[in-house]
Coordinates of C-alpha atoms in Angstrom, one line a residue:
M1 CA -30.7 -17.4 -35.5
R2 CA -30.7 -14.6 -33.0
A3 CA -31.2 -15.0 -29.1
Y4 CA -32.1 -12.2 -26.5
L5 CA -29.7 -12.3 -23.7
G6 CA -32.0 -10.7 -20.6
A7 CA -31.3 -8.5 -17.7
I8 CA -27.6 -9.2 -17.4
L9 CA -27.3 -5.8 -16.0
M10 CA -29.8 -5.9 -12.7
A11 CA -29.0 -2.5 -10.6
G12 CA -26.0 -1.4 -12.4
T13 CA -23.9 -4.7 -10.7
A14 CA -25.8 -7.9 -10.7
L15 CA -25.1 -10.3 -13.9
S16 CA -28.3 -13.0 -14.2
G17 CA -29.4 -15.1 -16.6
M18 CA -28.8 -15.3 -20.3
V19 CA -31.6 -16.9 -22.5
L20 CA -29.7 -18.0 -25.2
S21 CA -31.4 -20.9 -27.8
G22 CA -29.8 -23.3 -31.1
T23 CA -26.5 -24.0 -30.4
G24 CA -25.9 -22.3 -27.6
A25 CA -24.5 -23.2 -24.6
A26 CA -24.5 -27.1 -24.3
L27 CA -23.8 -27.8 -21.2
A28 CA -22.9 -31.7 -21.2
Q29 CA -22.7 -34.8 -23.7
S30 CA -21.8 -38.2 -22.6
S31 CA -18.4 -38.1 -23.9
S32 CA -16.4 -35.5 -25.8
P33 CA -16.2 -35.4 -29.3
F34 CA -13.3 -33.1 -30.0
S35 CA -10.5 -35.7 -29.5
G36 CA -7.3 -34.8 -31.3
L37 CA -8.3 -30.5 -31.5
F38 CA -7.8 -29.3 -27.7
G39 CA -5.3 -27.5 -26.3
R40 CA -4.1 -30.0 -23.3
G41 CA -3.9 -28.8 -20.0
S42 CA -1.1 -30.0 -17.4
Q43 CA -1.6 -33.0 -14.9
A44 CA -2.5 -32.1 -11.1
E45 CA -0.7 -33.8 -8.8
G46 CA -2.1 -36.2 -6.2
P47 CA -4.3 -38.8 -6.5
V48 CA -7.0 -37.3 -8.9
A49 CA -5.6 -36.4 -12.4
L50 CA -7.6 -33.0 -13.4
D51 CA -7.7 -32.6 -17.5
V52 CA -8.4 -29.0 -18.8
Q53 CA -8.9 -29.1 -22.9
V54 CA -9.8 -26.4 -24.6
A55 CA -10.8 -26.5 -28.5
G56 CA -8.6 -24.6 -30.5
G57 CA -5.2 -24.6 -27.6
D58 CA -5.9 -20.9 -26.1
E59 CA -3.1 -21.4 -23.7
A60 CA -4.8 -18.0 -21.9
L61 CA -8.5 -19.4 -21.7
T62 CA -7.1 -23.0 -20.5
R63 CA -5.2 -20.9 -17.6
Q64 CA -7.9 -18.9 -16.9
I65 CA -10.8 -21.9 -16.7
R66 CA -8.7 -23.9 -14.5
Q67 CA -8.0 -21.1 -12.4
A68 CA -11.6 -20.4 -12.1
L69 CA -12.5 -24.2 -11.2
L70 CA -14.2 -25.3 -8.0
L71 CA -12.1 -28.8 -8.9
T72 CA -8.8 -27.1 -9.3
G73 CA -10.1 -25.4 -5.7
A74 CA -11.4 -28.9 -3.9
L75 CA -7.5 -31.1 -5.3
A76 CA -5.3 -28.5 -3.8
E77 CA -7.2 -29.0 -0.4
D78 CA -7.0 -32.9 -0.7
R79 CA -10.9 -32.8 -0.7
T80 CA -10.6 -36.0 -2.9
T81 CA -13.8 -38.1 -2.2
G82 CA -16.2 -38.8 -4.8
Q83 CA -18.5 -36.7 -3.2
D84 CA -16.3 -33.6 -3.2
V85 CA -15.6 -33.7 -6.9
L86 CA -18.8 -34.8 -7.9
A87 CA -20.4 -31.2 -6.3
A88 CA -17.7 -29.1 -7.6
A89 CA -17.9 -30.8 -11.3
R90 CA -21.4 -29.8 -10.8
G91 CA -20.8 -26.2 -9.6
D92 CA -18.1 -25.9 -12.6
Y93 CA -20.6 -25.9 -15.6
A94 CA -22.3 -22.4 -14.6
R95 CA -18.7 -21.1 -13.9
I96 CA -17.2 -22.0 -17.1
L97 CA -19.7 -20.3 -18.9
G98 CA -19.6 -17.6 -17.1
L99 CA -16.7 -17.2 -18.0
L100 CA -16.7 -17.8 -22.0
Y101 CA -19.5 -15.4 -21.5
D102 CA -17.2 -12.7 -19.8
E103 CA -15.0 -13.5 -22.9
G104 CA -17.4 -13.0 -25.1
H105 CA -18.3 -16.7 -26.6
Y106 CA -22.1 -17.5 -26.2
D107 CA -21.9 -21.0 -28.4
G108 CA -19.9 -23.0 -26.0
V109 CA -19.7 -26.6 -25.3
V110 CA -18.6 -27.7 -21.7
T111 CA -18.3 -31.3 -21.2
I112 CA -16.8 -32.6 -17.4
T113 CA -16.6 -36.5 -17.2
L114 CA -15.7 -38.1 -13.7
D115 CA -13.7 -41.7 -15.3
G116 CA -16.1 -40.6 -18.3
V117 CA -18.9 -40.6 -16.7
E118 CA -20.6 -37.4 -17.3
A119 CA -21.0 -35.3 -14.0
A120 CA -24.6 -33.5 -15.1
E121 CA -25.3 -37.0 -15.3
V122 CA -24.6 -38.5 -12.0
A123 CA -27.3 -37.7 -9.0
P124 CA -26.0 -36.2 -6.1
L125 CA -26.3 -39.0 -4.1
D126 CA -25.3 -41.6 -6.6
A127 CA -21.2 -40.1 -6.6
P128 CA -19.1 -42.4 -6.8
A129 CA -16.6 -43.7 -3.9
Q130 CA -13.4 -42.3 -5.6
V131 CA -12.6 -40.4 -8.6
A132 CA -9.5 -41.4 -10.6
R133 CA -9.6 -39.0 -13.6
V134 CA -11.3 -35.6 -14.2
L135 CA -11.6 -34.5 -17.7
V136 CA -12.8 -31.0 -18.3
A137 CA -13.0 -30.2 -22.4
V138 CA -14.2 -26.9 -23.4
D139 CA -15.4 -25.8 -26.9
P140 CA -15.5 -21.8 -26.0
G141 CA -16.9 -21.5 -30.0
P142 CA -16.5 -18.0 -31.8
V143 CA -15.9 -14.8 -30.4
F144 CA -19.0 -12.4 -30.6
R145 CA -18.6 -8.9 -31.3
F146 CA -20.4 -5.5 -31.1
S147 CA -22.9 -4.6 -33.7
R148 CA -23.5 -1.8 -31.9
A149 CA -22.9 -0.7 -28.0
Q150 CA -25.0 2.1 -27.2
I151 CA -25.3 3.5 -23.5
A152 CA -27.0 7.1 -22.8
P153 CA -27.0 9.4 -21.1
V154 CA -23.8 9.7 -20.1
A155 CA -22.9 12.5 -17.7
P156 CA -19.8 14.7 -18.3
G157 CA -16.7 13.2 -17.8
S158 CA -17.7 9.4 -17.1
D159 CA -15.2 6.7 -17.9
I160 CA -16.5 4.3 -20.2
S161 CA -14.3 1.7 -21.6
D162 CA -12.9 2.3 -25.0
A163 CA -13.6 -1.9 -24.8
Y164 CA -17.1 -0.9 -24.7
A165 CA -17.5 -0.1 -29.1
V166 CA -18.5 -1.5 -32.0
G167 CA -16.6 -3.9 -33.5
E168 CA -14.9 -5.3 -30.1
I169 CA -15.4 -8.1 -28.0
A170 CA -18.7 -8.5 -26.7
G171 CA -17.9 -10.2 -23.3
T172 CA -20.6 -9.9 -20.6
G173 CA -18.3 -8.1 -18.5
V174 CA -17.6 -5.5 -20.7
M175 CA -21.1 -4.8 -20.4
R176 CA -21.3 -4.7 -17.0
R177 CA -18.4 -2.5 -16.2
A178 CA -19.8 -0.4 -18.6
A179 CA -23.3 0.1 -16.9
I180 CA -21.4 0.6 -13.8
A181 CA -19.3 3.1 -15.3
G182 CA -22.2 4.9 -16.3
V183 CA -23.9 4.5 -12.9
D184 CA -20.7 6.3 -11.3
G185 CA -20.7 8.9 -13.8
W186 CA -23.9 10.2 -12.7
R187 CA -22.9 8.9 -9.1
A188 CA -20.2 11.6 -9.6
V189 CA -21.9 14.8 -10.4
G190 CA -24.3 14.7 -7.6
H191 CA -27.1 12.1 -9.0
A192 CA -27.1 9.6 -5.7
K193 CA -29.6 7.5 -6.8
A194 CA -28.6 7.0 -10.6
D195 CA -29.2 3.3 -11.8
I196 CA -29.7 1.9 -15.4
G197 CA -33.7 2.0 -16.4
D198 CA -32.9 -0.5 -19.3
Q199 CA -31.1 -2.9 -21.4
Q200 CA -31.7 -4.5 -24.8
I201 CA -28.7 -7.1 -25.8
V202 CA -29.7 -9.3 -28.2
A203 CA -27.0 -12.1 -29.7
D204 CA -27.2 -13.5 -33.8
H205 CA -25.1 -16.8 -33.5
D206 CA -25.4 -17.0 -37.2
A207 CA -23.5 -13.7 -37.4
S208 CA -21.9 -13.9 -34.0
Q209 CA -22.5 -10.2 -32.8
V210 CA -24.3 -8.3 -30.5
D211 CA -26.7 -5.8 -29.9
S212 CA -25.8 -3.9 -26.4
R213 CA -28.1 -0.9 -26.2
I214 CA -28.1 0.3 -22.1
A215 CA -30.2 3.3 -20.4
L216 CA -29.5 5.3 -17.5
T217 CA -31.7 6.8 -15.5
P218 CA -29.9 9.8 -13.7
G219 CA -32.4 10.4 -11.2
P220 CA -32.0 14.1 -9.4
R221 CA -29.5 16.4 -8.1
V222 CA -29.1 15.6 -4.3
S223 CA -27.1 17.2 -1.6
F224 CA -25.6 15.7 1.8
G225 CA -28.5 15.6 4.5
R226 CA -27.7 14.6 7.9
M227 CA -25.8 12.0 8.8
S228 CA -26.7 9.8 12.0
V229 CA -23.8 8.0 14.3
S230 CA -24.0 4.6 16.2
G231 CA -21.4 2.7 18.0
N232 CA -19.4 4.5 19.3
Q233 CA -18.7 4.2 23.4
R234 CA -15.8 5.9 24.6
L235 CA -15.4 8.3 21.9
N236 CA -17.3 11.6 22.3
E237 CA -19.9 12.0 19.7
R238 CA -19.1 15.8 19.5
R239 CA -15.7 14.8 18.1
L240 CA -16.2 11.7 15.8
R241 CA -18.3 14.4 14.2
K242 CA -15.1 16.8 14.1
I243 CA -13.2 13.8 12.7
A244 CA -15.2 12.4 10.4
G245 CA -15.6 16.1 8.6
F246 CA -19.1 15.1 7.3
P247 CA -20.1 17.4 4.5
E248 CA -23.1 18.0 5.4
G249 CA -25.5 20.6 3.1
E250 CA -22.7 20.4 0.1
R251 CA -23.2 18.4 -3.1
F252 CA -23.6 14.9 -3.1
D253 CA -20.4 13.1 -4.0
P254 CA -19.1 9.5 -3.6
E255 CA -15.5 10.5 -3.1
E256 CA -16.9 12.7 0.0
L257 CA -17.5 10.3 1.2
E258 CA -14.9 7.5 1.1
T259 CA -12.9 10.6 2.5
V260 CA -15.3 10.4 5.3
R261 CA -14.0 6.7 6.0
Q262 CA -10.4 7.5 5.5
R263 CA -10.3 10.8 8.2
L264 CA -12.1 7.6 11.1
R265 CA -9.3 5.4 9.6
R266 CA -6.6 7.7 9.9
S267 CA -7.8 8.0 14.0
G268 CA -6.9 4.7 15.0
V269 CA -9.8 4.2 17.2
F270 CA -12.5 1.8 15.2
S271 CA -11.6 -1.5 13.8
A272 CA -14.9 -1.1 11.5
I273 CA -16.9 1.9 10.0
T274 CA -19.8 1.5 7.9
L275 CA -21.7 4.8 5.7
Q276 CA -24.7 3.4 4.4
E277 CA -26.6 5.8 2.0
A278 CA -30.3 6.5 3.3
D279 CA -32.8 4.2 0.1
D280 CA -35.1 7.3 -0.2
I281 CA -34.3 10.5 -1.3
G282 CA -35.2 13.4 1.8
P283 CA -36.9 16.7 1.4
G284 CA -35.8 19.4 -0.5
D285 CA -33.3 16.5 -2.8
T286 CA -31.0 15.5 0.1
L287 CA -29.6 12.2 1.3
D288 CA -29.0 11.0 4.8
V289 CA -26.4 9.1 5.8
D290 CA -26.0 6.4 8.5
L291 CA -22.5 6.0 10.4
T292 CA -22.2 3.1 12.6
V293 CA -18.8 2.1 13.6
V294 CA -16.8 -0.4 16.3
E295 CA -14.2 0.5 18.2
Q296 CA -10.6 -1.2 18.8
A297 CA -9.6 -1.7 22.6
P298 CA -7.9 1.4 23.5
R299 CA -4.2 -0.1 23.9
R300 CA -1.5 -1.0 22.1
I301 CA 2.3 -2.4 22.3
G302 CA 4.6 -3.2 19.5
A303 CA 8.7 -4.1 19.4
G304 CA 11.2 -4.3 16.6
A305 CA 14.7 -4.9 16.6
E306 CA 18.2 -4.2 14.1
I307 CA 21.6 -6.3 14.5
S308 CA 24.8 -5.5 12.9
T309 CA 27.6 -7.4 13.7
V310 CA 29.8 -3.8 13.9
D311 CA 26.7 -1.1 15.0
G312 CA 25.4 -4.1 17.3
T313 CA 22.0 -3.8 18.2
L314 CA 19.4 -1.9 18.0
V315 CA 15.6 -2.7 20.3
S316 CA 12.7 -0.3 20.6
A317 CA 8.8 -0.4 21.8
Y318 CA 6.4 1.6 22.5
W319 CA 3.0 1.5 24.2
M320 CA 0.2 3.4 22.8
H321 CA -3.2 4.8 23.9
R322 CA -5.7 5.8 20.5
N323 CA -8.2 7.6 22.4
L324 CA -6.6 9.0 25.6
L325 CA -9.6 11.7 26.8
G326 CA -12.3 10.5 24.8
G327 CA -11.7 13.0 21.6
G328 CA -9.7 10.6 19.9
E329 CA -6.2 11.5 21.1
R330 CA -3.5 9.5 20.8
L331 CA -0.1 8.7 23.0
R332 CA 2.4 6.8 22.2
I333 CA 5.7 6.2 24.2
D334 CA 8.3 5.0 22.5
G335 CA 11.6 3.8 23.7
R336 CA 14.7 2.4 21.7
I337 CA 17.9 1.5 22.6
K338 CA 20.8 1.2 19.8
D339 CA 24.7 0.8 19.5
I340 CA 24.3 -2.1 21.8
G341 CA 27.7 -4.2 21.8
S342 CA 28.7 -1.7 19.3
E343 CA 32.5 -2.2 18.3
T344 CA 32.6 1.8 17.3
S345 CA 30.6 3.3 20.1
D346 CA 28.7 2.8 23.4
R347 CA 25.2 2.2 23.7
D348 CA 22.4 5.2 22.8
D349 CA 19.5 5.6 24.3
E350 CA 16.3 7.8 23.6
L351 CA 12.8 8.3 24.4
T352 CA 9.7 10.1 22.8
I353 CA 6.4 10.9 24.2
R354 CA 4.1 11.8 21.6
L355 CA 0.3 13.2 21.6
D356 CA -1.7 13.8 18.6
R357 CA -4.6 15.7 18.5
P358 CA -7.2 14.9 15.0
A359 CA -9.4 17.4 13.5
T360 CA -7.5 20.0 15.0
I361 CA -9.0 23.5 12.8
T362 CA -9.7 21.5 10.5
A363 CA -10.8 17.7 10.0
D364 CA -7.6 17.2 7.9
T365 CA -4.8 18.6 10.7
T366 CA -3.4 17.2 13.5
A367 CA -2.3 18.8 16.4
Y368 CA 0.2 17.1 18.2
T369 CA 3.0 18.0 20.9
E370 CA 6.3 15.9 21.5
L371 CA 9.0 15.5 23.7
E372 CA 11.8 13.5 23.3
V373 CA 15.0 12.9 25.5
A374 CA 18.5 11.4 24.3
Q375 CA 21.5 10.5 25.4
M376 CA 24.4 9.5 22.8
R377 CA 27.8 7.9 23.4
E378 CA 29.4 8.2 20.0
E379 CA 32.9 7.7 19.0
D380 CA 34.5 11.3 19.5
Y381 CA 32.0 12.7 21.6
D382 CA 28.9 12.2 24.3
E383 CA 25.6 14.3 24.2
D384 CA 22.7 14.6 26.2
S385 CA 19.9 16.4 24.7
A386 CA 16.2 17.1 25.2
T387 CA 13.6 18.3 22.5
L388 CA 9.4 20.0 23.0
G389 CA 7.8 20.9 20.5
F390 CA 4.3 22.6 19.5
G391 CA 2.9 21.0 15.6
L392 CA 0.3 21.0 13.2
M393 CA 0.2 18.4 10.2
H394 CA -2.3 19.1 7.8
I395 CA -3.4 15.8 5.6
F396 CA -4.0 17.2 1.9
S397 CA -4.9 13.5 0.6
D398 CA -3.2 10.0 1.1
R399 CA -0.4 11.0 -1.1
L400 CA 0.5 14.5 0.3
T401 CA 1.4 15.6 3.5
A402 CA 2.9 18.7 5.3
D403 CA 3.8 19.0 9.0
A404 CA 5.0 22.1 10.8
A405 CA 6.2 22.9 14.3
L406 CA 7.8 25.0 16.9
E407 CA 10.2 23.7 19.3
Y408 CA 13.0 24.6 21.8
Q409 CA 15.8 22.1 21.8
Y410 CA 18.9 22.1 24.2
S411 CA 21.7 19.6 23.8
R412 CA 25.2 19.0 26.1
V413 CA 28.2 17.9 24.5
F414 CA 31.3 16.5 25.7
D415 CA 34.2 15.6 24.1
A416 CA 38.1 15.9 24.3
N417 CA 37.9 20.2 24.4
G418 CA 35.2 19.7 27.2
R419 CA 31.7 20.6 27.9
T420 CA 29.6 23.0 24.7
D421 CA 25.9 23.7 25.2
F422 CA 23.5 24.3 22.4
K423 CA 20.5 26.0 22.3
V424 CA 18.4 26.1 20.0
V425 CA 14.6 27.9 19.0
A426 CA 13.5 26.4 15.7
L427 CA 10.9 26.3 13.0
P428 CA 11.5 22.6 11.4
M429 CA 8.6 21.6 8.3
D430 CA 8.3 18.9 5.6
V431 CA 6.7 17.8 3.2
I432 CA 5.9 14.0 2.0
W433 CA 4.6 13.5 -1.6
D434 CA 4.4 9.5 -1.2
R435 CA 3.2 7.7 -4.6
R436 CA 4.6 4.2 -3.8
D437 CA 1.6 1.3 -4.5
Q438 CA 3.0 -0.1 -0.7
P439 CA 5.1 1.5 1.6
N440 CA 6.7 -1.6 3.0
N441 CA 7.4 -3.1 0.6
A442 CA 7.2 -1.0 -3.1
R443 CA 7.2 -2.4 -6.1
R444 CA 5.8 0.8 -8.4
G445 CA 5.6 4.7 -7.7
F446 CA 7.9 7.1 -5.8
Y447 CA 8.7 8.9 -2.7
L448 CA 9.8 12.3 -2.2
S449 CA 10.3 14.5 1.0
A450 CA 11.5 17.7 1.8
E451 CA 12.4 19.0 5.1
V452 CA 13.5 22.9 5.5
T453 CA 14.5 23.7 9.4
P454 CA 15.2 27.4 9.8
F455 CA 17.0 27.8 13.6
A456 CA 18.0 30.3 16.0
G457 CA 21.1 29.7 17.8
Q458 CA 20.7 31.4 21.9
G459 CA 24.1 32.6 23.2
D460 CA 27.3 31.4 21.5
T461 CA 25.0 28.6 19.0
S462 CA 24.8 29.9 15.7
S463 CA 21.9 30.8 13.3
G464 CA 21.1 29.1 9.7
L465 CA 18.9 26.5 8.3
R466 CA 19.0 23.0 7.3
A467 CA 17.9 21.5 4.5
L468 CA 17.1 17.5 3.4
G469 CA 15.9 16.2 0.3
E470 CA 14.8 12.9 -0.6
G471 CA 13.6 10.9 -3.3
R472 CA 13.1 7.1 -3.9
V473 CA 11.6 5.3 -7.3
F474 CA 10.8 1.7 -8.0
R475 CA 9.8 -0.2 -11.2
S476 CA 8.9 -3.3 -11.4
F477 CA 8.8 -5.3 -14.5
G478 CA 8.7 -9.4 -16.0
A479 CA 5.7 -11.9 -15.0
D480 CA 4.1 -10.9 -12.0
D481 CA 6.4 -8.1 -11.2
R482 CA 8.8 -10.7 -10.0
F483 CA 11.6 -8.1 -11.0
T484 CA 12.0 -4.0 -9.0
L485 CA 14.3 -1.7 -9.7
A486 CA 14.6 0.1 -7.1
G487 CA 16.5 3.8 -6.0
R488 CA 17.0 6.3 -3.5
A489 CA 19.3 9.8 -3.6
R490 CA 19.6 12.2 -0.5
A491 CA 21.3 15.5 -0.1
G492 CA 21.2 17.8 2.8
S493 CA 22.8 21.0 4.1
V494 CA 23.4 23.1 6.7
F495 CA 23.6 26.8 5.2
G496 CA 24.4 30.2 7.5
S497 CA 26.4 28.7 10.4
A498 CA 29.7 27.6 11.5
L499 CA 30.6 24.1 12.3
E500 CA 32.0 24.4 15.6
T501 CA 28.6 26.2 16.9
T502 CA 26.0 24.1 15.1
P503 CA 24.6 21.5 17.2
R504 CA 25.7 18.2 16.7
N505 CA 22.2 16.5 15.6
Y506 CA 21.9 18.6 12.8
L507 CA 24.9 17.9 11.1
F508 CA 25.3 15.3 8.5
Y509 CA 26.9 12.0 8.7
S510 CA 27.1 8.7 6.4
G511 CA 27.7 5.0 6.8
G512 CA 25.7 2.2 8.4
G513 CA 22.3 0.2 7.4
G514 CA 20.3 3.1 6.4
T515 CA 22.6 4.8 4.6
V516 CA 26.0 2.9 3.1
R517 CA 25.7 -0.8 4.1
G518 CA 29.6 -2.2 4.4
H519 CA 30.7 0.7 6.8
P520 CA 30.0 1.2 10.2
Y521 CA 27.1 3.3 11.3
Q522 CA 28.3 7.5 11.1
S523 CA 31.7 6.1 10.4
L524 CA 31.6 9.0 7.8
G525 CA 32.0 12.5 8.8
V526 CA 34.4 15.4 8.9
E527 CA 37.4 16.4 11.2
Q528 CA 37.0 19.7 11.6
I529 CA 37.1 20.6 14.6
Q530 CA 40.6 20.4 16.1
G531 CA 41.3 18.9 20.2
P532 CA 43.7 19.0 22.5
D533 CA 45.3 15.6 20.4
R534 CA 43.9 15.5 17.1
P535 CA 41.0 16.7 15.1
I536 CA 37.6 15.4 16.7
K537 CA 35.3 14.2 14.1
T538 CA 31.5 15.6 13.8
G539 CA 28.8 15.6 10.9
G540 CA 29.6 17.5 8.5
L541 CA 27.4 20.9 7.1
S542 CA 26.7 18.8 3.6
V543 CA 25.7 15.3 2.6
A544 CA 24.5 13.4 -0.3
S545 CA 24.0 9.4 -0.8
A546 CA 22.9 7.5 -3.3
T547 CA 21.8 3.7 -3.5
A548 CA 20.8 0.8 -6.1
E549 CA 18.7 -2.2 -5.3
F550 CA 18.1 -4.8 -7.7
R551 CA 15.3 -7.2 -6.2
F552 CA 13.9 -10.4 -7.3
Q553 CA 11.0 -12.8 -6.6
L554 CA 12.7 -15.9 -6.3
R555 CA 9.1 -17.6 -4.5
E556 CA 6.0 -15.9 -3.1
R557 CA 7.5 -15.1 0.1
I558 CA 11.3 -15.2 -0.5
G559 CA 13.5 -12.5 -2.6
L560 CA 16.5 -11.9 -3.4
V561 CA 18.5 -8.5 -3.4
A562 CA 21.4 -7.0 -4.7
F563 CA 22.6 -3.5 -4.2
A564 CA 25.3 -0.9 -4.5
D565 CA 25.3 2.6 -1.7
Y566 CA 27.6 5.6 -1.6
G567 CA 27.9 8.6 0.5
Q568 CA 30.0 11.9 0.4
V569 CA 29.9 14.2 3.2
W570 CA 31.6 17.7 2.9
T571 CA 33.1 19.9 5.8
Q572 CA 31.3 23.6 4.2
D573 CA 27.6 24.7 3.2
G574 CA 26.4 24.2 -0.6
F575 CA 28.8 21.1 -0.9
G576 CA 32.2 22.9 -0.4
G577 CA 35.2 23.0 1.4
D578 CA 37.1 19.5 2.0
S579 CA 35.1 16.2 1.9
G580 CA 35.5 12.2 2.2
D581 CA 32.9 9.3 0.7
H582 CA 33.0 6.0 0.6
A583 CA 31.0 3.2 -1.0
G584 CA 29.2 -0.4 0.0
A585 CA 27.8 -3.6 -1.9
G586 CA 26.4 -6.6 -1.1
V587 CA 23.8 -9.1 -1.9
G588 CA 20.3 -9.7 1.1
I589 CA 17.7 -12.6 0.9
R590 CA 13.9 -11.4 2.1
Y591 CA 10.9 -13.2 3.7
D592 CA 7.6 -11.7 3.5
T593 CA 6.0 -11.4 6.2
P594 CA 2.3 -9.9 7.0
I595 CA 3.7 -6.9 8.7
G596 CA 6.8 -6.7 5.6
P597 CA 10.0 -8.2 4.5
L598 CA 11.9 -9.8 7.1
R599 CA 15.7 -8.9 5.8
F600 CA 19.3 -9.8 6.1
D601 CA 21.7 -8.6 4.1
V602 CA 25.9 -9.0 4.0
A603 CA 27.6 -6.2 3.0
G604 CA 31.4 -4.9 2.3
P605 CA 33.5 -1.7 1.9
V606 CA 33.4 -1.1 -2.2
S607 CA 35.7 2.1 -1.4
G608 CA 36.7 4.6 1.4
D609 CA 38.8 3.8 4.7
T610 CA 35.8 3.8 7.4
G611 CA 35.1 0.0 6.7
S612 CA 36.3 -3.3 7.0
G613 CA 35.9 -6.8 6.5
V614 CA 31.9 -8.3 5.7
Q615 CA 29.2 -6.5 8.0
L616 CA 26.1 -8.5 8.4
Y617 CA 22.3 -6.7 9.2
L618 CA 19.0 -8.0 10.2
G619 CA 15.5 -6.3 10.5
L620 CA 12.1 -6.0 9.7
G621 CA 11.0 -3.9 6.6
Q622 CA 13.2 -3.0 3.2
V623 CA 15.9 -0.5 3.9
F624 CA 13.5 1.9 1.6

């Protein structure tokens, strides 16, 4: 027996009805004829018991069906009236058949009974007042496989799945994805109006096979035409077009449209962005695009806090204007106060004012001006500093960015030897390659950063080069990636500069919540500069640190962490001279929130003499 599966791939995306005959797709029987043959699903809690039974005991298919049921959702939401249960059950026949078709089962039989009565035979207005037991019984029938899997013409580089091939399971999802991939392949090489021209899909029920042929219509190769703009109110249209960087006149590429979206999204000005391709190709095989935007409220504020039993409390806040001058300029003012109540130092205050201007030089280049003033009160010295910089940040992709600036820094240090002034002109540069799956709570991927800062000292300040590199890696395993191994390594050095005449904030320390937990913040440095009574502790010219974490997702929002940290600081560049090291370890708990996990860690020293006793840390976001 043969049956035709009609028009399942309309317009490359839609799945419409299948025409089956003979033994195919029987929806209902008065009672289940499969007693003793089913793999039994688990009982649902609550006033209505839900059983899902699949012939042959296929646990994976049973789980898929249960998750797809409207009944499952209704009972989970405590919608258990007879009318609610009947409405969900009647809708579940089509959902189950659709799932079976996706899995290559075209001879399936589905029964759904409410207290023994077939749901399909109950009129909507005759729903019972209450239902005690729902039985969903499914005989999926045999798996159909492709006797032919043909799609043509196919553009070079099209990503047609290997699952669409002779002998593979002939699920409708496989055919749909193959058709979409074929259309996307043509669009990727400039054929914006590529579509499905025809499809012939025939199921042979006697042989449990599907003959599938999909014909694609590429259409002409087109170029981007004009972009119309609407919805902007405060943002100047000329600047909006500059930020978008729409590639008018270039060959059509859907990835270019996504790049335009990303540029507009990065600006922070808009809450919604819609890019709509024109329905028809214009003169000269060009395709116009309509851009509609919705602007956000221009101002935003935020705050954060971290608490350590030894380092004290850190509080921070910011105020931001997203469109200061009508050209997408972003002004942000950050204030931070830390070491409040610290046992090792006095309070530190920092204020940063930064103005960013997107789409300067290129659509992917942001120019910025930044002023930072700080008052640091450390254990062995006090420092007041001011830094003014002008820079450019270029975004090569969502994963790769680079930054370069020209800055002047002045700092005044008071220690046991009196006052020392440091003046430098610097050229800080950094590159970041971020391949994490999510920045706030990564489970997979890696993160690499490199910073190089040549600096020229003025007066008695040395000249040299500061370099710092960091790598992070994340690997998850187990069911639903419940287990995550995370590691971080960091190393840096200041070359060509004497320690005594190097700006203190260019030197390296170790210790605290961001480096080695269990030891106080910046507790590990070096004692090279001789004071009147004893050496003065400062940072070193070289540093290396490493952190390992084992993260376990206990429940949907609750996770546990075990960690170990290590740090070492050297007196000379290139990791030479005298050095000291320390290590810490501990455990923590994480509670997931929409803006990142809430972190609570308990840590103690493992080695080194810079810390003693247990320390507690509370903050927002993973340590790395």
